[in-house]
Short mmCIF file of C-alpha atoms in Angstrom, two decimals:
data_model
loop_
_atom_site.label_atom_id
_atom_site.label_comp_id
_atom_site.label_asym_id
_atom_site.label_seq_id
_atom_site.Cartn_x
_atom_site.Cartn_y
_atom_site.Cartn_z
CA UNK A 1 17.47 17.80 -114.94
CA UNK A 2 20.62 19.89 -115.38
CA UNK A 3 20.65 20.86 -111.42
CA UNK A 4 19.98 16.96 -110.62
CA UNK A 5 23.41 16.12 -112.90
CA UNK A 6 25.28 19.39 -110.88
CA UNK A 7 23.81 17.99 -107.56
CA UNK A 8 24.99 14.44 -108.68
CA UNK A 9 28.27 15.70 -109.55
CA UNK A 10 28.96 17.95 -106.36
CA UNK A 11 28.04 14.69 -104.31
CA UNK A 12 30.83 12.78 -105.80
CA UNK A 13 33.30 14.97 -105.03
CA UNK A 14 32.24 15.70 -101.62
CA UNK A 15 32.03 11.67 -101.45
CA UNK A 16 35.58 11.79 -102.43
CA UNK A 17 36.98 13.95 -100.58
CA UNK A 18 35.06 12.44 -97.46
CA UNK A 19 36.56 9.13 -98.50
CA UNK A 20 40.13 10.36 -98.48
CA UNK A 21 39.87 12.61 -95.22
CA UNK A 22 38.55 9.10 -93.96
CA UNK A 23 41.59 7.34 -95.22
CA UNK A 24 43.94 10.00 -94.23
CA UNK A 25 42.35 9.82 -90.62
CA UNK A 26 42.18 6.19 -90.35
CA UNK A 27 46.16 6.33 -91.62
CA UNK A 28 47.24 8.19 -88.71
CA UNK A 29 44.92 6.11 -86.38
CA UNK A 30 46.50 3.26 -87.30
CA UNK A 31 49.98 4.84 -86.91
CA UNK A 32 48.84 6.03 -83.46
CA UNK A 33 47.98 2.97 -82.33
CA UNK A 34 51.76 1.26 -83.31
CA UNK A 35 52.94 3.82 -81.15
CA UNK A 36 54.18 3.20 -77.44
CA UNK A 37 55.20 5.24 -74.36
CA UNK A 38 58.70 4.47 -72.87
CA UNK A 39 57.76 2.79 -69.91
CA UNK A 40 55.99 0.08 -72.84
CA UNK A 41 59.31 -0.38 -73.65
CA UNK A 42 60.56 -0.97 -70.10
CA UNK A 43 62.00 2.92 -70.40
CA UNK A 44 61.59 4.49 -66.94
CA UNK A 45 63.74 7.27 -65.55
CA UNK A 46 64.56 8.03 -61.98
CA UNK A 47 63.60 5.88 -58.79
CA UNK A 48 60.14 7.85 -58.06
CA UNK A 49 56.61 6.16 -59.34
CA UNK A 50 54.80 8.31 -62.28
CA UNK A 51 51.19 9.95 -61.32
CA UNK A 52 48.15 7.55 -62.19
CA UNK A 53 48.54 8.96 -65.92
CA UNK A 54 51.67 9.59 -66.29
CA UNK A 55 51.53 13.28 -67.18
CA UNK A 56 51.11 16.72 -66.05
CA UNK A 57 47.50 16.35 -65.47
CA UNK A 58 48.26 14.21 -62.21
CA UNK A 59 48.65 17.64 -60.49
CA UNK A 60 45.34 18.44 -59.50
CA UNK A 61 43.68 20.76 -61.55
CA UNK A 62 46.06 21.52 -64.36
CA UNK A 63 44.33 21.07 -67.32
CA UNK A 64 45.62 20.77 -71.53
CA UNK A 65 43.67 22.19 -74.53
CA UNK A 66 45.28 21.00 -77.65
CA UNK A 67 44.07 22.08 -81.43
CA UNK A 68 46.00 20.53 -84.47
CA UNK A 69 45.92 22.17 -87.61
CA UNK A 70 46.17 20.01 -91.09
CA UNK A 71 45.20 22.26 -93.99
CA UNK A 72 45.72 20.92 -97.45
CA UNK A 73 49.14 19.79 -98.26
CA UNK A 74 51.53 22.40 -96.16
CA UNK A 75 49.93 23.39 -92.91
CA UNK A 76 51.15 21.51 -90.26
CA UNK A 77 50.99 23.04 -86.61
CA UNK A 78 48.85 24.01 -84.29
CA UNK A 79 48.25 25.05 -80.41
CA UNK A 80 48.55 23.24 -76.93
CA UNK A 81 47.51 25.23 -73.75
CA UNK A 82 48.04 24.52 -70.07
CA UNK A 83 46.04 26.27 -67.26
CA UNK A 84 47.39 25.83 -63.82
CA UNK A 85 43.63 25.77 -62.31
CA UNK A 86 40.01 26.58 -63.95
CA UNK A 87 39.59 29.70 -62.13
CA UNK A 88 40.63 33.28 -63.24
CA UNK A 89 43.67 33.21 -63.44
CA UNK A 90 44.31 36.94 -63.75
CA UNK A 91 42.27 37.36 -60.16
CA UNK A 92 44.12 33.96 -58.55
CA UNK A 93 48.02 33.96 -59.84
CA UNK A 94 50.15 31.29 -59.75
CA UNK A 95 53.79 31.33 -58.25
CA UNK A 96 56.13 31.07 -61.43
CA UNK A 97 59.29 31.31 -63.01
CA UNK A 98 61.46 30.60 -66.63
CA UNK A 99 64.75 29.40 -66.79
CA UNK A 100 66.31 30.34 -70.15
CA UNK A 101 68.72 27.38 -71.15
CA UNK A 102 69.81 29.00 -74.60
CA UNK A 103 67.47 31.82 -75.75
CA UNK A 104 67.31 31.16 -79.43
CA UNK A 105 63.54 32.03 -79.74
CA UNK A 106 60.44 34.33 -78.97
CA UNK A 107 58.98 33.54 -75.15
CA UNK A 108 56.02 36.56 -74.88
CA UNK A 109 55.69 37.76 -72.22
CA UNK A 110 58.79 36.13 -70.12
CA UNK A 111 60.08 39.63 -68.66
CA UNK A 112 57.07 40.63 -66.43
CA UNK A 113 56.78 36.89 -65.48
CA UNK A 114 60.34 36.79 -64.31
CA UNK A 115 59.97 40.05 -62.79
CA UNK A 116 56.53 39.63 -60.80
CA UNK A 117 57.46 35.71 -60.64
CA UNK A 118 53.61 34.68 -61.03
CA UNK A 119 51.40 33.87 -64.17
CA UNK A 120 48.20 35.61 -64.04
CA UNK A 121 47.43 33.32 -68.02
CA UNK A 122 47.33 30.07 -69.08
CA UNK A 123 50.40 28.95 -71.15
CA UNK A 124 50.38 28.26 -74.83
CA UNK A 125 52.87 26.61 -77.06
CA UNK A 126 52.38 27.49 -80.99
CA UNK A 127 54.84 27.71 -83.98
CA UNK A 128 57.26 30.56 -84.18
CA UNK A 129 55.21 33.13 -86.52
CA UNK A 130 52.23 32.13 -84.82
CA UNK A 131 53.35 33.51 -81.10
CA UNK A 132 51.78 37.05 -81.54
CA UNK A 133 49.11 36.17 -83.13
CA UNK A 134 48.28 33.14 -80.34
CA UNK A 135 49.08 36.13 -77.37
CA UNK A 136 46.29 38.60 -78.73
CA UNK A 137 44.12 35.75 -79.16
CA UNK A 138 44.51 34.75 -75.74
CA UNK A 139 44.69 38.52 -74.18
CA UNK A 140 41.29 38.91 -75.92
CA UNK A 141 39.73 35.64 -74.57
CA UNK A 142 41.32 36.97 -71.16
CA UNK A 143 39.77 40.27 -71.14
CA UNK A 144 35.85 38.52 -71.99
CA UNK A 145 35.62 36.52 -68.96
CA UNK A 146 33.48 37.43 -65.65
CA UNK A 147 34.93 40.27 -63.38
CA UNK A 148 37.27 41.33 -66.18
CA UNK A 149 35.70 44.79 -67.20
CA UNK A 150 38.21 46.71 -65.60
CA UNK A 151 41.31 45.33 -66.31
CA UNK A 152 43.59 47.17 -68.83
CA UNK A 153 46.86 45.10 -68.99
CA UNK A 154 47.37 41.27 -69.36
CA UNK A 155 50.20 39.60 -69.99
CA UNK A 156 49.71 36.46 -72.23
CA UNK A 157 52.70 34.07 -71.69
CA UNK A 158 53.37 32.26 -75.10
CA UNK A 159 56.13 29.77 -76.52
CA UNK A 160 57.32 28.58 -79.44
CA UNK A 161 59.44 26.32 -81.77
CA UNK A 162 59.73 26.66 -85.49
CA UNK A 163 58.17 23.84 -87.19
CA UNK A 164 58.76 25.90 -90.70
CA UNK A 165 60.56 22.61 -92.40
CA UNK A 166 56.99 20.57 -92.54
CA UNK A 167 54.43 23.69 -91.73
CA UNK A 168 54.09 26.81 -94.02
CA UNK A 169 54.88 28.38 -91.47
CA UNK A 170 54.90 32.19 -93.29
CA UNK A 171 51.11 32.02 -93.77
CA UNK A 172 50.80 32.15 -90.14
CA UNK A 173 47.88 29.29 -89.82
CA UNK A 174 47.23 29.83 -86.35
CA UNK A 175 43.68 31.62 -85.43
CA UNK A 176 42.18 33.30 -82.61
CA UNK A 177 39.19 30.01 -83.19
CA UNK A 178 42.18 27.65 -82.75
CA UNK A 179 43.88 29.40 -79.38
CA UNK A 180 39.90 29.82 -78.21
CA UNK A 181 39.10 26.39 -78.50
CA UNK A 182 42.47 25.23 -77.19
CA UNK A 183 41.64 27.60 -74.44
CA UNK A 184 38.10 26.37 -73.61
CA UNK A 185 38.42 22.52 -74.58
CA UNK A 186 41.16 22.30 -72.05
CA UNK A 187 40.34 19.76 -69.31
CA UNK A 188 41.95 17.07 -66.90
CA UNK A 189 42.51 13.48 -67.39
CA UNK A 190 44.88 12.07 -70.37
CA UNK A 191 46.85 13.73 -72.59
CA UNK A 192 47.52 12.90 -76.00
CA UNK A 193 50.83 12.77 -77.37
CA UNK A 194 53.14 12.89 -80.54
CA UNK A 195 52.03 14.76 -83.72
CA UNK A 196 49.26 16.82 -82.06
CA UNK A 197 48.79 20.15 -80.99
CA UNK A 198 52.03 22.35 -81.02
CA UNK A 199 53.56 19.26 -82.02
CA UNK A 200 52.51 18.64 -84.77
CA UNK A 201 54.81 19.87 -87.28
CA UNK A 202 58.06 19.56 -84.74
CA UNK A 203 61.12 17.48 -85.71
CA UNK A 204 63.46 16.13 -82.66
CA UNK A 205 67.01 14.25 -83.32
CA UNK A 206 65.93 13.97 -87.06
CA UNK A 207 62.89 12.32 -86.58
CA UNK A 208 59.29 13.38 -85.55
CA UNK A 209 59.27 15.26 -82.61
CA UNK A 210 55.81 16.30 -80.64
CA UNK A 211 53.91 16.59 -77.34
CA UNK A 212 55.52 14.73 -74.48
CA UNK A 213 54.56 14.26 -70.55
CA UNK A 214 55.23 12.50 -67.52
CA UNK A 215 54.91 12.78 -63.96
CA UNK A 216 55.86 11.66 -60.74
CA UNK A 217 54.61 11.41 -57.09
CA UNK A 218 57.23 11.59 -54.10
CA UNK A 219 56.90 9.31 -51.01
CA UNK A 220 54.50 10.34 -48.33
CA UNK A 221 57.82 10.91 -46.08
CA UNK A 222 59.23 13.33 -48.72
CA UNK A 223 55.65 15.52 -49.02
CA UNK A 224 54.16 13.51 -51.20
CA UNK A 225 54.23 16.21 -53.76
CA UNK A 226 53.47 15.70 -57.36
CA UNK A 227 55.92 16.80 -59.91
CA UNK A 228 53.97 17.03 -63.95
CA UNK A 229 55.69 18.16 -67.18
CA UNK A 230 54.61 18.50 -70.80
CA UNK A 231 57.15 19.12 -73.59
CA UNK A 232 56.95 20.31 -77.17
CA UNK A 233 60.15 18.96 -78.52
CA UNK A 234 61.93 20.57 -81.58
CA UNK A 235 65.75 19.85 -81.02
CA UNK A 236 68.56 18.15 -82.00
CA UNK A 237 71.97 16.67 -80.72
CA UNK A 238 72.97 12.77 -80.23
CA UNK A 239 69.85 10.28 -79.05
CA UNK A 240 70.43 8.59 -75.99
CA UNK A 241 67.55 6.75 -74.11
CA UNK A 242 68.40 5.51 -70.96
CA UNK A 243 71.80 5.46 -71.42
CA UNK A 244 71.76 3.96 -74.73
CA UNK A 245 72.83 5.63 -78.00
CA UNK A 246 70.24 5.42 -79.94
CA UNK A 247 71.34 8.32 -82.14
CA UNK A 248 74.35 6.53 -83.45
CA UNK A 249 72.89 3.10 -84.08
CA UNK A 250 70.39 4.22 -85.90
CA UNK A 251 72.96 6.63 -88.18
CA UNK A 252 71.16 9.70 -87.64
CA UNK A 253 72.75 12.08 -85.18
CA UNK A 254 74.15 15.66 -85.27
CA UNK A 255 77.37 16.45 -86.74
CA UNK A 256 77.34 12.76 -88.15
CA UNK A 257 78.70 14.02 -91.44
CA UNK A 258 81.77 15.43 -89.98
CA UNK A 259 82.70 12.62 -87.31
CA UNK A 260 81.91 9.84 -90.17
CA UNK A 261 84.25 11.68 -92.85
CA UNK A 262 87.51 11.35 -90.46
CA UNK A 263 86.88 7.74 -89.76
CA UNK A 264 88.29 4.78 -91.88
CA UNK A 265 87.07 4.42 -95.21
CA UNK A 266 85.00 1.44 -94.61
CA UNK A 267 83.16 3.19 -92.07
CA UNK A 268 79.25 4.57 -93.17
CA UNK A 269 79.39 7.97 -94.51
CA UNK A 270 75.64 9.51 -94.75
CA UNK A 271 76.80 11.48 -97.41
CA UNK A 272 74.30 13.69 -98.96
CA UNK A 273 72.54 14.43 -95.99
CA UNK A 274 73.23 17.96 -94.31
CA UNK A 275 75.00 18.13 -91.33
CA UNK A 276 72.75 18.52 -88.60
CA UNK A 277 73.74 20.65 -85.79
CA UNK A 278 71.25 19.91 -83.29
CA UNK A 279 69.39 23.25 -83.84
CA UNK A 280 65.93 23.46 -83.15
CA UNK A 281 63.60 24.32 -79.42
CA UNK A 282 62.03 22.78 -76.95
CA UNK A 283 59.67 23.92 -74.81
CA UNK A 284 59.32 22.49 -70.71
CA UNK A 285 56.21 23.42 -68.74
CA UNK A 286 57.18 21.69 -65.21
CA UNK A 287 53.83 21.90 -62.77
CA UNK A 288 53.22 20.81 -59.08
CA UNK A 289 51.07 20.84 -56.01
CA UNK A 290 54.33 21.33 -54.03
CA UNK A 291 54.04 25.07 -52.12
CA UNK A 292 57.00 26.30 -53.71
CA UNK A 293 57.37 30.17 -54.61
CA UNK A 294 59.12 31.98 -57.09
CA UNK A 295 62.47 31.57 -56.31
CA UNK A 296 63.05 28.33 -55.77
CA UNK A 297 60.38 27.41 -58.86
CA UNK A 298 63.65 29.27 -60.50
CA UNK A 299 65.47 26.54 -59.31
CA UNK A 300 63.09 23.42 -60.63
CA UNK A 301 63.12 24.95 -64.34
CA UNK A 302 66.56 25.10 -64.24
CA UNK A 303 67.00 21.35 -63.58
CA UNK A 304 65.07 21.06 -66.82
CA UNK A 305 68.42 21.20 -68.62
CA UNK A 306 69.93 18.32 -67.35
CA UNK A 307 66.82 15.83 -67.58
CA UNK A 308 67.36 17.48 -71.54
CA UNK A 309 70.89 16.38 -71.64
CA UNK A 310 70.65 13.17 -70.41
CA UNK A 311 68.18 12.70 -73.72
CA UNK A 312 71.05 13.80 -75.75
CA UNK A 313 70.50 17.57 -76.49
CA UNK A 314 73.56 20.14 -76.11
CA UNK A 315 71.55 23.04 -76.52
CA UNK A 316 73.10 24.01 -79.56
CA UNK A 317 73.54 27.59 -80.84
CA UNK A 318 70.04 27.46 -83.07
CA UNK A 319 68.21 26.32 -80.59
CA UNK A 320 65.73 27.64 -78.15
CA UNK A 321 65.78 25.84 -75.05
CA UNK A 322 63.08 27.25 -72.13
CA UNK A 323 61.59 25.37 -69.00
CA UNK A 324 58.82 27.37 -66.98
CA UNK A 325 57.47 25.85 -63.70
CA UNK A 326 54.61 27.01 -61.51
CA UNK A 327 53.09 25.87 -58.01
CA UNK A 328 49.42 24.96 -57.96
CA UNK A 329 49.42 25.30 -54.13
CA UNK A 330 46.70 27.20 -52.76
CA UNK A 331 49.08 28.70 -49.97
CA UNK A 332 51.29 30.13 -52.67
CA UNK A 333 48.67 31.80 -54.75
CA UNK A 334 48.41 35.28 -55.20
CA UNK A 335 45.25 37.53 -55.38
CA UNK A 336 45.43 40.13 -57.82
CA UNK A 337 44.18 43.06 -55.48
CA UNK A 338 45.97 41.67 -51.74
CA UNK A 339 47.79 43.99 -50.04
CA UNK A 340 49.80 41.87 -49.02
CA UNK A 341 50.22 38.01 -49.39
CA UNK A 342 51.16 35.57 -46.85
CA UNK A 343 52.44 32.15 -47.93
CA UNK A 344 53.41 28.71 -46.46
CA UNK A 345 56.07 27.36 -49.02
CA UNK A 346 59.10 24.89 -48.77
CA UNK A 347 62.30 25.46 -47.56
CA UNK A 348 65.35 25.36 -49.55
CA UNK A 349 66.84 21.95 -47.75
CA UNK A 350 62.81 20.13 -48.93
CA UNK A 351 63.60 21.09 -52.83
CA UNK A 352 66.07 17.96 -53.32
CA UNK A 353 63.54 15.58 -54.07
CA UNK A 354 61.12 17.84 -56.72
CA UNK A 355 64.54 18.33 -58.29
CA UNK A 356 65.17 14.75 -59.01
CA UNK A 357 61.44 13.97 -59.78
CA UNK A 358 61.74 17.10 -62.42
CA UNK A 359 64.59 15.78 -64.19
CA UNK A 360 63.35 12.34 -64.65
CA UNK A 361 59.56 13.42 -65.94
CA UNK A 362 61.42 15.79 -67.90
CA UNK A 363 63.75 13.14 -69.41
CA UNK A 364 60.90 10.65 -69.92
CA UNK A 365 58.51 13.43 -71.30
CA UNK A 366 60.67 13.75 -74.02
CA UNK A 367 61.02 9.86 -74.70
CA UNK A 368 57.22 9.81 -74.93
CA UNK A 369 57.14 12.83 -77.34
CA UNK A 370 59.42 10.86 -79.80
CA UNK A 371 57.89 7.43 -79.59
CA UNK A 372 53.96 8.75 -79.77
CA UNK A 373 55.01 10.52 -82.93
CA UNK A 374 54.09 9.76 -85.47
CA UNK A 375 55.24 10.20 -89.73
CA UNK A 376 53.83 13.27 -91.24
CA UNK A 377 54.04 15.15 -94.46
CA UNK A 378 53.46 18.66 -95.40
CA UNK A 379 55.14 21.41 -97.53
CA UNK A 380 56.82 19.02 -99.39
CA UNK A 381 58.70 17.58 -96.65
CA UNK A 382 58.23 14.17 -94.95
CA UNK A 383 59.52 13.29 -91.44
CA UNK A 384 59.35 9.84 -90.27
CA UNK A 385 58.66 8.38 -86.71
CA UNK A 386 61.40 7.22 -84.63
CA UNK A 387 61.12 3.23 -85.52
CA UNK A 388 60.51 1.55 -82.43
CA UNK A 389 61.34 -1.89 -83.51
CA UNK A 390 64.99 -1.07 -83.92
CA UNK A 391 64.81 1.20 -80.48
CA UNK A 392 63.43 -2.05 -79.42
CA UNK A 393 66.43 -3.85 -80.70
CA UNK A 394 68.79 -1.12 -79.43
CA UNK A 395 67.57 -1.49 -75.83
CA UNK A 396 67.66 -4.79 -76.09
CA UNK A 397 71.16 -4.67 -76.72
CA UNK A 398 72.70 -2.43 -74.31
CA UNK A 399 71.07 -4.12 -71.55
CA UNK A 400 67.33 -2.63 -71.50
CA UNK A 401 65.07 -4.89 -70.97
CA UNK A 402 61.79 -4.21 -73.88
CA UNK A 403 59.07 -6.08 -73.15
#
């Protein structure tokens, strides 16, 4: 009779808890589903059309694994990996490069890939204490996989932002079971977006930051190439979208403090609020299916920064901003054990137009990462989704037509 009461009693709580993990899931459901992507609200950067998804799985064969970690009331992070192809990577290498806007963070493994100019791993975003721990996970899933037994070096390529200010960050939540099934649940198709993955504790302009892509596809008569980014966005600076400043109608922007405390008394003054200085990362993984080598793959990351600034970011001192972009082309890949390697890639006068189709995914990647967010608490903190309603408004007003 006793163990009937016990079993009685352990059944409500687990009834309990189920019914508030149910209530917290169906909460951020319904939050996702208020959520739009930029072009819903007529937001669409650049003069090239987007992929048939609109994000860096419209290059053929790149693939996303994302894991999101909620534990209790402080962990808030988690893992997002992009493979270039599903082979080996390690025995077929991929053409790459990073372009370090401001280098205010922890890249693993960023020397050898600049120095070789090819991955030969998959690319995972994580939270700032989490990078080592992510890179062993992923050297050791690396080193298990067929025609592997000889190998004794990898280099695991690994970024990061700090999402310490809603993730407890110090306990260092991320596990080798999280980058393995980010790692193996990694496929084609859509990709979600917002407060997911390595997104999930991020901030960006003051409000919740996250996941972002976007892609686009040039004309037949410029190669037809398709251009794919995803973004983990952690930074700061004045909101623009499209041209309009969304930062400063909606009062929260960096240095707002300081600007609003020389102007006329009857001006608002957020005072109170710290002084944001647009600290923070961001992460830019730029793919494509255009034969481009190492080089001039230097070259697309680079333009990263400017689809960044047009969203409003300075790349402030605190911040780490990093764009890496790879070629899925087969002529450009590399075989581990060649000889030598011969490769059909583009000429400097063809990289124009992957140059303006990077900026603009990149600009729009960021837009999405913003407006798919969504509100989250953790470690005592809460960080609020950009309100599209007023963006809405804000469009509206400077000339952007919402639908």
């Amino acid at each position: 009779m006793r163990m009937k009461r016990m079993d009685t009693f352990a059944f409500g709580r687990f009834a309990a808890f189920a019914a508030l993990a149910f209530l917290s899931t169906a909460s951020t459901f319904a939050q996702a589903q208020q959520r739009a992507r930029a072009r819903e609200l007529g937001v669409a950067p650049g003069i090239f059309a987007p992929g048939k998804l609109n994000a860096i799985t419209d290059v053929a064969d790149v693939r996303v694994g994302q894991v999101t970690l909620q534990e209790g009331d402080k962990v808030r992070t988690g893992v997002t990996a992009v493979l270039p192809h599903g082979g080996n990577l390690y025995r077929s290498r991929v053409p790459a490069a990073l372009h370090v806007g401001n280098g205010f963070g922890k890249f693993a493994g960023s020397t050898q890939l600049n120095e070789l100019g090819e991955l030969e791993t998959p690319v995972l975003l994580t939270c700032t204490l989490c990078v080592w721990k992510a890179a062993d996970a992923m050297a050791a899933w690396m080193l298990e996989q067929p025609d592997m037994q000889q190998v004794r070096s990898i280099n695991p390529v690994v970024g990061e932002t700090n999402d310490g200010g809603l993730n407890d960050i110090r306990s260092r939540p991320v596990t080798a079971k999280a980058v393995r099934d980010a790692l193996e649940g990694a496929r084609g198709g859509p990709v979600e977006e917002g407060s997911v993955g390595a997104g999930t504790g991020t901030v960006a302009f003051g409000w919740k930051g996250g996941i972002g892509t976007s892609s686009r596809v040039l004309p037949a008569s410029l190669g037809g190439w398709t251009v794919g980014v995803l973004v983990q966005t952690n930074f700061g600076g004045v909101l623009q979208v499209a041209g309009a400043p969304v930062g400063r109608e909606l009062g929260r922007y960096s240095f707002q403090n300081a600007v609003a405390s020389e102007l006329p008394s009857s001006a608002p003054f957020a005072s109170g609020l710290a002084d944001d200085r647009g600290d923070g990362s961001v992460i830019v993984v730029i793919a494509t299916d255009a034969p481009i080598g190492d080089r001039n793959l230097a070259r697309v990351a680079s333009r990263a920064m400017m689809g960044l600034g047009r969203t409003g970011s300075s790349a402030s001192n605190g911040s780490g901003d990093y764009a890496l972009a790879f070629s899925t082309a087969a002529s450009v890949r590399r075989a581990f054990d060649a000889p030598r390697h011969t490769t059909t890639e583009l000429a400097n006068e063809e990289m124009s137009a992957v140059f303006q189709a990077s900026v603009d995914a990149v600009e729009e990647a960021v837009y999405n990462s913003l407006f798919m967010a969504t509100t989250v608490s953790g470690n005592g903190q809460t960080v609020e989704a950009i309100p599209l309603d007023r963006v809405r408004e804000i469009l509206e007003k400077y000339g952007i037509r919402a639908p």
